[in-house]
Amino acid sequence: MPPATQDKDADTAATPAASGKRLQPLGRGLAVPPGAAPRSAVPSVRYDLAVSGTGESLDDGVPGDEPREIFERGGASWYGIQFHQRKTANGERFDMGAMTAAHKSLPFNTRVCVRSLVNGSEVLVRVNDRGPFTPGRIIDLSRAAADRIGLTSMGIKQVALSVIDREGMRCGGEAVAADDLQAAPEAPTARVRAPAPARKRAVVPPRKRR
């Protein structure tokens, strides 16, 4: 009998109830119930360095709206206060509060819809600078444009670019108006002063000897 009493005391000390804590069994079911609505409809992220002319398209599900063709896909970065008011490649002054961007090959004043492949947000920007020149990055956004798609908190983000060249195309859930497609005014050029005409030297005749 004494050995049995010792075994009983050992079992009581080993149970969680003896220490005041109860272990809960892990559930075997799925975290998301079957048939529940998806938590996110963002397209799958593809971590290629940079892909041009993908042939893919983006469809926002708007009735009567044609899908946008993806021009390029890759990493996006941003630049802000350290370049504010410096001259861009097209002669403008960089404004970190404007919706502009730098691209390596698209013509200046091209409108581009930048779609985040992380959260699905979009922003319409105008190309006015050249860059980025780091492998894997396809566009440099201004600080304001980067804030619009949540890029400033992440540094580099995978995005898809679509060229907006027709009125009525959509970006960020809104149709692009004709005014948004107009070219920006050209940057003022510095006035070049004409060289001053050379002064003519007066010819003094030699004195005659007496």
PDB file of C-alpha atoms in Angstrom:
ATOM      1  CA  MET A   1       0.000   0.000   0.000  1.00  0.00           C
ATOM      2  CA  PRO A   2       2.660   2.624   0.658  1.00  0.00           C
ATOM      3  CA  PRO A   3       4.104   2.309  -2.884  1.00  0.00           C
ATOM      4  CA  ALA A   4       0.642   2.882  -4.389  1.00  0.00           C
ATOM      5  CA  THR A   5       0.206   5.977  -2.261  1.00  0.00           C
ATOM      6  CA  GLN A   6       3.519   7.360  -3.526  1.00  0.00           C
ATOM      7  CA  ASP A   7       2.506   6.778  -7.177  1.00  0.00           C
ATOM      8  CA  LYS A   8      -0.775   8.604  -6.607  1.00  0.00           C
ATOM      9  CA  ASP A   9       1.015  11.583  -5.090  1.00  0.00           C
ATOM     10  CA  ALA A  10       3.437  11.689  -8.042  1.00  0.00           C
ATOM     11  CA  ASP A  11       0.578  11.708 -10.575  1.00  0.00           C
ATOM     12  CA  THR A  12      -1.161  14.546  -8.737  1.00  0.00           C
ATOM     13  CA  ALA A  13       1.987  16.673  -8.781  1.00  0.00           C
ATOM     14  CA  ALA A  14       2.515  16.062 -12.507  1.00  0.00           C
ATOM     15  CA  THR A  15      -0.984  17.192 -13.601  1.00  0.00           C
ATOM     16  CA  PRO A  16      -1.447  20.829 -14.758  1.00  0.00           C
ATOM     17  CA  ALA A  17      -4.287  21.257 -12.262  1.00  0.00           C
ATOM     18  CA  ALA A  18      -1.842  20.884  -9.424  1.00  0.00           C
ATOM     19  CA  SER A  19       0.087  23.927 -10.593  1.00  0.00           C
ATOM     20  CA  GLY A  20      -3.052  25.992 -11.213  1.00  0.00           C
ATOM     21  CA  LYS A  21      -2.772  25.984 -15.065  1.00  0.00           C
ATOM     22  CA  ARG A  22      -4.813  24.018 -17.553  1.00  0.00           C
ATOM     23  CA  LEU A  23      -3.504  23.163 -21.013  1.00  0.00           C
ATOM     24  CA  GLN A  24      -6.005  23.671 -23.819  1.00  0.00           C
ATOM     25  CA  PRO A  25      -5.969  21.201 -26.711  1.00  0.00           C
ATOM     26  CA  LEU A  26      -5.044  22.590 -30.119  1.00  0.00           C
ATOM     27  CA  GLY A  27      -7.885  22.829 -32.591  1.00  0.00           C
ATOM     28  CA  ARG A  28      -7.626  20.645 -35.662  1.00  0.00           C
ATOM     29  CA  GLY A  29      -9.852  22.831 -37.854  1.00  0.00           C
ATOM     30  CA  LEU A  30      -8.708  25.432 -40.400  1.00  0.00           C
ATOM     31  CA  ALA A  31      -8.018  29.000 -39.268  1.00  0.00           C
ATOM     32  CA  VAL A  32     -10.436  30.256 -41.956  1.00  0.00           C
ATOM     33  CA  PRO A  33     -13.803  28.472 -42.052  1.00  0.00           C
ATOM     34  CA  PRO A  34     -14.676  26.795 -45.340  1.00  0.00           C
ATOM     35  CA  GLY A  35     -16.626  29.077 -47.662  1.00  0.00           C
ATOM     36  CA  ALA A  36     -15.470  32.299 -45.981  1.00  0.00           C
ATOM     37  CA  ALA A  37     -14.712  35.310 -48.173  1.00  0.00           C
ATOM     38  CA  PRO A  38     -11.025  35.794 -49.031  1.00  0.00           C
ATOM     39  CA  ARG A  39      -9.222  38.315 -46.857  1.00  0.00           C
ATOM     40  CA  SER A  40      -7.376  39.851 -49.788  1.00  0.00           C
ATOM     41  CA  ALA A  41      -7.882  39.984 -53.537  1.00  0.00           C
ATOM     42  CA  VAL A  42      -4.358  41.250 -54.265  1.00  0.00           C
ATOM     43  CA  PRO A  43      -2.633  39.449 -57.167  1.00  0.00           C
ATOM     44  CA  SER A  44       0.097  37.015 -56.234  1.00  0.00           C
ATOM     45  CA  VAL A  45       3.481  38.636 -55.724  1.00  0.00           C
ATOM     46  CA  ARG A  46       6.213  37.601 -58.137  1.00  0.00           C
ATOM     47  CA  TYR A  47       9.719  38.373 -56.997  1.00  0.00           C
ATOM     48  CA  ASP A  48      11.492  38.580 -60.351  1.00  0.00           C
ATOM     49  CA  LEU A  49      14.053  41.334 -60.506  1.00  0.00           C
ATOM     50  CA  ALA A  50      12.439  43.170 -63.408  1.00  0.00           C
ATOM     51  CA  VAL A  51      10.280  41.998 -66.295  1.00  0.00           C
ATOM     52  CA  SER A  52       9.345  44.143 -69.304  1.00  0.00           C
ATOM     53  CA  GLY A  53       6.608  43.419 -71.803  1.00  0.00           C
ATOM     54  CA  THR A  54       5.028  40.733 -69.637  1.00  0.00           C
ATOM     55  CA  GLY A  55       1.857  40.431 -71.719  1.00  0.00           C
ATOM     56  CA  GLU A  56      -0.167  40.261 -68.496  1.00  0.00           C
ATOM     57  CA  SER A  57      -3.161  42.440 -67.744  1.00  0.00           C
ATOM     58  CA  LEU A  58      -4.843  43.871 -64.665  1.00  0.00           C
ATOM     59  CA  ASP A  59      -8.623  43.743 -64.309  1.00  0.00           C
ATOM     60  CA  ASP A  60     -10.254  45.654 -61.445  1.00  0.00           C
ATOM     61  CA  GLY A  61     -13.629  44.041 -62.075  1.00  0.00           C
ATOM     62  CA  VAL A  62     -15.363  47.259 -63.155  1.00  0.00           C
ATOM     63  CA  PRO A  63     -18.185  46.428 -65.647  1.00  0.00           C
ATOM     64  CA  GLY A  64     -17.373  47.696 -69.145  1.00  0.00           C
ATOM     65  CA  ASP A  65     -13.793  48.573 -68.228  1.00  0.00           C
ATOM     66  CA  GLU A  66     -11.092  47.007 -70.360  1.00  0.00           C
ATOM     67  CA  PRO A  67      -8.163  45.417 -68.509  1.00  0.00           C
ATOM     68  CA  ARG A  68      -4.920  47.399 -68.463  1.00  0.00           C
ATOM     69  CA  GLU A  69      -1.869  45.807 -69.998  1.00  0.00           C
ATOM     70  CA  ILE A  70       1.174  45.579 -67.749  1.00  0.00           C
ATOM     71  CA  PHE A  71       4.099  47.407 -69.312  1.00  0.00           C
ATOM     72  CA  GLU A  72       6.699  46.397 -66.732  1.00  0.00           C
ATOM     73  CA  ARG A  73       6.933  44.675 -63.369  1.00  0.00           C
ATOM     74  CA  GLY A  74       9.658  44.906 -60.743  1.00  0.00           C
ATOM     75  CA  GLY A  75      10.882  46.846 -57.717  1.00  0.00           C
ATOM     76  CA  ALA A  76       9.958  50.460 -56.919  1.00  0.00           C
ATOM     77  CA  SER A  77      11.874  52.890 -54.720  1.00  0.00           C
ATOM     78  CA  TRP A  78      11.385  56.565 -53.829  1.00  0.00           C
ATOM     79  CA  TYR A  79      13.322  59.771 -53.299  1.00  0.00           C
ATOM     80  CA  GLY A  80      12.438  62.833 -51.257  1.00  0.00           C
ATOM     81  CA  ILE A  81      13.934  65.705 -49.296  1.00  0.00           C
ATOM     82  CA  GLN A  82      17.556  65.086 -50.311  1.00  0.00           C
ATOM     83  CA  PHE A  83      16.629  65.816 -53.961  1.00  0.00           C
ATOM     84  CA  HIS A  84      13.915  68.437 -53.372  1.00  0.00           C
ATOM     85  CA  GLN A  85      14.180  71.415 -55.765  1.00  0.00           C
ATOM     86  CA  ARG A  86      17.085  69.900 -57.656  1.00  0.00           C
ATOM     87  CA  LYS A  87      16.856  69.788 -61.441  1.00  0.00           C
ATOM     88  CA  THR A  88      15.419  66.645 -62.982  1.00  0.00           C
ATOM     89  CA  ALA A  89      16.483  65.148 -66.314  1.00  0.00           C
ATOM     90  CA  ASN A  90      13.864  67.140 -68.249  1.00  0.00           C
ATOM     91  CA  GLY A  91      14.899  70.465 -66.667  1.00  0.00           C
ATOM     92  CA  GLU A  92      12.126  70.759 -64.072  1.00  0.00           C
ATOM     93  CA  ARG A  93      12.700  71.280 -60.385  1.00  0.00           C
ATOM     94  CA  PHE A  94      11.973  68.110 -58.432  1.00  0.00           C
ATOM     95  CA  ASP A  95       9.003  68.510 -56.087  1.00  0.00           C
ATOM     96  CA  MET A  96       8.704  65.695 -53.572  1.00  0.00           C
ATOM     97  CA  GLY A  97       5.039  66.654 -53.039  1.00  0.00           C
ATOM     98  CA  ALA A  98       4.095  66.187 -56.711  1.00  0.00           C
ATOM     99  CA  MET A  99       2.961  62.945 -58.320  1.00  0.00           C
ATOM    100  CA  THR A 100       6.049  62.369 -60.470  1.00  0.00           C
ATOM    101  CA  ALA A 101       8.507  59.554 -61.100  1.00  0.00           C
ATOM    102  CA  ALA A 102      11.793  58.629 -62.714  1.00  0.00           C
ATOM    103  CA  HIS A 103      11.970  55.907 -65.379  1.00  0.00           C
ATOM    104  CA  LYS A 104      14.853  54.703 -67.512  1.00  0.00           C
ATOM    105  CA  SER A 105      13.190  54.693 -70.951  1.00  0.00           C
ATOM    106  CA  LEU A 106       9.615  56.037 -70.987  1.00  0.00           C
ATOM    107  CA  PRO A 107       9.298  59.460 -72.685  1.00  0.00           C
ATOM    108  CA  PHE A 108       8.985  62.503 -70.460  1.00  0.00           C
ATOM    109  CA  ASN A 109       5.394  63.417 -69.458  1.00  0.00           C
ATOM    110  CA  THR A 110       4.219  59.818 -69.916  1.00  0.00           C
ATOM    111  CA  ARG A 111       1.458  58.997 -67.437  1.00  0.00           C
ATOM    112  CA  VAL A 112       2.003  55.721 -65.601  1.00  0.00           C
ATOM    113  CA  CYS A 113      -0.350  53.905 -63.234  1.00  0.00           C
ATOM    114  CA  VAL A 114       1.777  52.267 -60.532  1.00  0.00           C
ATOM    115  CA  ARG A 115       0.059  49.356 -58.794  1.00  0.00           C
ATOM    116  CA  SER A 116       1.460  47.845 -55.620  1.00  0.00           C
ATOM    117  CA  LEU A 117       1.584  44.065 -55.768  1.00  0.00           C
ATOM    118  CA  VAL A 118       1.643  43.981 -51.950  1.00  0.00           C
ATOM    119  CA  ASN A 119      -1.558  45.839 -51.055  1.00  0.00           C
ATOM    120  CA  GLY A 120      -3.192  46.529 -54.440  1.00  0.00           C
ATOM    121  CA  SER A 121      -3.180  50.343 -54.102  1.00  0.00           C
ATOM    122  CA  GLU A 122      -2.479  52.503 -57.179  1.00  0.00           C
ATOM    123  CA  VAL A 123      -1.180  55.972 -57.973  1.00  0.00           C
ATOM    124  CA  LEU A 124      -0.985  57.937 -61.229  1.00  0.00           C
ATOM    125  CA  VAL A 125       2.395  59.586 -61.836  1.00  0.00           C
ATOM    126  CA  ARG A 126       4.090  61.597 -64.584  1.00  0.00           C
ATOM    127  CA  VAL A 127       7.600  60.735 -65.774  1.00  0.00           C
ATOM    128  CA  ASN A 128       9.923  63.749 -65.508  1.00  0.00           C
ATOM    129  CA  ASP A 129      13.262  62.193 -64.563  1.00  0.00           C
ATOM    130  CA  ARG A 130      15.602  59.312 -65.397  1.00  0.00           C
ATOM    131  CA  GLY A 131      16.384  56.353 -63.167  1.00  0.00           C
ATOM    132  CA  PRO A 132      16.605  54.223 -61.130  1.00  0.00           C
ATOM    133  CA  PHE A 133      19.850  52.619 -62.234  1.00  0.00           C
ATOM    134  CA  THR A 134      19.955  49.850 -59.613  1.00  0.00           C
ATOM    135  CA  PRO A 135      19.322  46.294 -60.914  1.00  0.00           C
ATOM    136  CA  GLY A 136      15.826  45.065 -60.125  1.00  0.00           C
ATOM    137  CA  ARG A 137      14.266  48.522 -59.723  1.00  0.00           C
ATOM    138  CA  ILE A 138      12.087  49.856 -62.516  1.00  0.00           C
ATOM    139  CA  ILE A 139      10.772  53.172 -61.170  1.00  0.00           C
ATOM    140  CA  ASP A 140      11.628  55.866 -58.623  1.00  0.00           C
ATOM    141  CA  LEU A 141       8.585  57.603 -57.136  1.00  0.00           C
ATOM    142  CA  SER A 142       8.366  60.988 -55.486  1.00  0.00           C
ATOM    143  CA  ARG A 143       7.737  61.023 -51.743  1.00  0.00           C
ATOM    144  CA  ALA A 144       4.050  61.923 -52.191  1.00  0.00           C
ATOM    145  CA  ALA A 145       3.455  59.152 -54.741  1.00  0.00           C
ATOM    146  CA  ALA A 146       5.254  56.623 -52.554  1.00  0.00           C
ATOM    147  CA  ASP A 147       3.080  57.597 -49.584  1.00  0.00           C
ATOM    148  CA  ARG A 148      -0.044  57.009 -51.684  1.00  0.00           C
ATOM    149  CA  ILE A 149       0.758  53.303 -52.116  1.00  0.00           C
ATOM    150  CA  GLY A 150       2.416  52.752 -48.723  1.00  0.00           C
ATOM    151  CA  LEU A 151       5.935  52.500 -50.101  1.00  0.00           C
ATOM    152  CA  THR A 152       7.751  54.809 -47.668  1.00  0.00           C
ATOM    153  CA  SER A 153       7.308  52.395 -44.765  1.00  0.00           C
ATOM    154  CA  MET A 154       8.728  49.432 -46.701  1.00  0.00           C
ATOM    155  CA  GLY A 155      11.636  50.851 -48.709  1.00  0.00           C
ATOM    156  CA  ILE A 156      11.362  48.751 -51.877  1.00  0.00           C
ATOM    157  CA  LYS A 157       8.143  47.181 -53.088  1.00  0.00           C
ATOM    158  CA  GLN A 158       7.092  45.050 -56.040  1.00  0.00           C
ATOM    159  CA  VAL A 159       4.884  47.008 -58.444  1.00  0.00           C
ATOM    160  CA  ALA A 160       3.312  46.695 -61.890  1.00  0.00           C
ATOM    161  CA  LEU A 161       3.382  49.607 -64.344  1.00  0.00           C
ATOM    162  CA  SER A 162       0.661  50.387 -66.884  1.00  0.00           C
ATOM    163  CA  VAL A 163       0.942  53.243 -69.378  1.00  0.00           C
ATOM    164  CA  ILE A 164      -2.108  55.545 -69.322  1.00  0.00           C
ATOM    165  CA  ASP A 165      -2.452  57.066 -72.782  1.00  0.00           C
ATOM    166  CA  ARG A 166      -6.207  57.347 -73.347  1.00  0.00           C
ATOM    167  CA  GLU A 167      -8.962  59.301 -71.653  1.00  0.00           C
ATOM    168  CA  GLY A 168     -11.221  57.125 -69.527  1.00  0.00           C
ATOM    169  CA  MET A 169      -8.591  54.588 -68.529  1.00  0.00           C
ATOM    170  CA  ARG A 170      -8.731  53.894 -64.798  1.00  0.00           C
ATOM    171  CA  CYS A 171      -6.101  54.218 -62.096  1.00  0.00           C
ATOM    172  CA  GLY A 172      -6.757  54.061 -58.385  1.00  0.00           C
ATOM    173  CA  GLY A 173     -10.430  53.375 -58.977  1.00  0.00           C
ATOM    174  CA  GLU A 174     -11.011  56.605 -60.947  1.00  0.00           C
ATOM    175  CA  ALA A 175     -11.191  57.353 -64.648  1.00  0.00           C
ATOM    176  CA  VAL A 176      -8.344  59.490 -65.953  1.00  0.00           C
ATOM    177  CA  ALA A 177      -9.524  62.811 -67.396  1.00  0.00           C
ATOM    178  CA  ALA A 178      -8.151  64.434 -70.528  1.00  0.00           C
ATOM    179  CA  ASP A 179      -6.596  67.230 -68.440  1.00  0.00           C
ATOM    180  CA  ASP A 180      -4.453  64.677 -66.620  1.00  0.00           C
ATOM    181  CA  LEU A 181      -2.965  63.519 -69.926  1.00  0.00           C
ATOM    182  CA  GLN A 182      -1.844  66.946 -71.094  1.00  0.00           C
ATOM    183  CA  ALA A 183       1.850  67.648 -71.218  1.00  0.00           C
ATOM    184  CA  ALA A 184       3.278  69.704 -68.385  1.00  0.00           C
ATOM    185  CA  PRO A 185       4.594  73.168 -69.212  1.00  0.00           C
ATOM    186  CA  GLU A 186       8.217  73.181 -70.208  1.00  0.00           C
ATOM    187  CA  ALA A 187      10.730  74.305 -67.653  1.00  0.00           C
ATOM    188  CA  PRO A 188      11.933  77.863 -68.215  1.00  0.00           C
ATOM    189  CA  THR A 189      15.281  78.010 -69.911  1.00  0.00           C
ATOM    190  CA  ALA A 190      18.023  80.280 -68.695  1.00  0.00           C
ATOM    191  CA  ARG A 191      18.474  83.438 -70.713  1.00  0.00           C
ATOM    192  CA  VAL A 192      21.687  83.509 -72.663  1.00  0.00           C
ATOM    193  CA  ARG A 193      23.273  86.942 -72.858  1.00  0.00           C
ATOM    194  CA  ALA A 194      24.633  87.957 -76.222  1.00  0.00           C
ATOM    195  CA  PRO A 195      28.329  88.715 -76.159  1.00  0.00           C
ATOM    196  CA  ALA A 196      29.151  92.405 -76.035  1.00  0.00           C
ATOM    197  CA  PRO A 197      30.522  93.759 -79.306  1.00  0.00           C
ATOM    198  CA  ALA A 198      34.242  94.287 -79.350  1.00  0.00           C
ATOM    199  CA  ARG A 199      35.342  97.869 -78.952  1.00  0.00           C
ATOM    200  CA  LYS A 200      37.019  99.414 -81.958  1.00  0.00           C
ATOM    201  CA  ARG A 201      40.378 100.898 -81.347  1.00  0.00           C
ATOM    202  CA  ALA A 202      40.808 104.451 -82.567  1.00  0.00           C
ATOM    203  CA  VAL A 203      43.537 104.734 -85.134  1.00  0.00           C
ATOM    204  CA  VAL A 204      45.772 107.696 -84.367  1.00  0.00           C
ATOM    205  CA  PRO A 205      47.823 108.881 -87.358  1.00  0.00           C
ATOM    206  CA  PRO A 206      51.540 109.207 -86.697  1.00  0.00           C
ATOM    207  CA  ARG A 207      52.886 112.679 -86.027  1.00  0.00           C
ATOM    208  CA  LYS A 208      54.718 114.340 -88.792  1.00  0.00           C
ATOM    209  CA  ARG A 209      58.292 115.295 -88.181  1.00  0.00           C
ATOM    210  CA  ARG A 210      59.149 118.945 -88.446  1.00  0.00           C
TER     211      ARG A 210
END
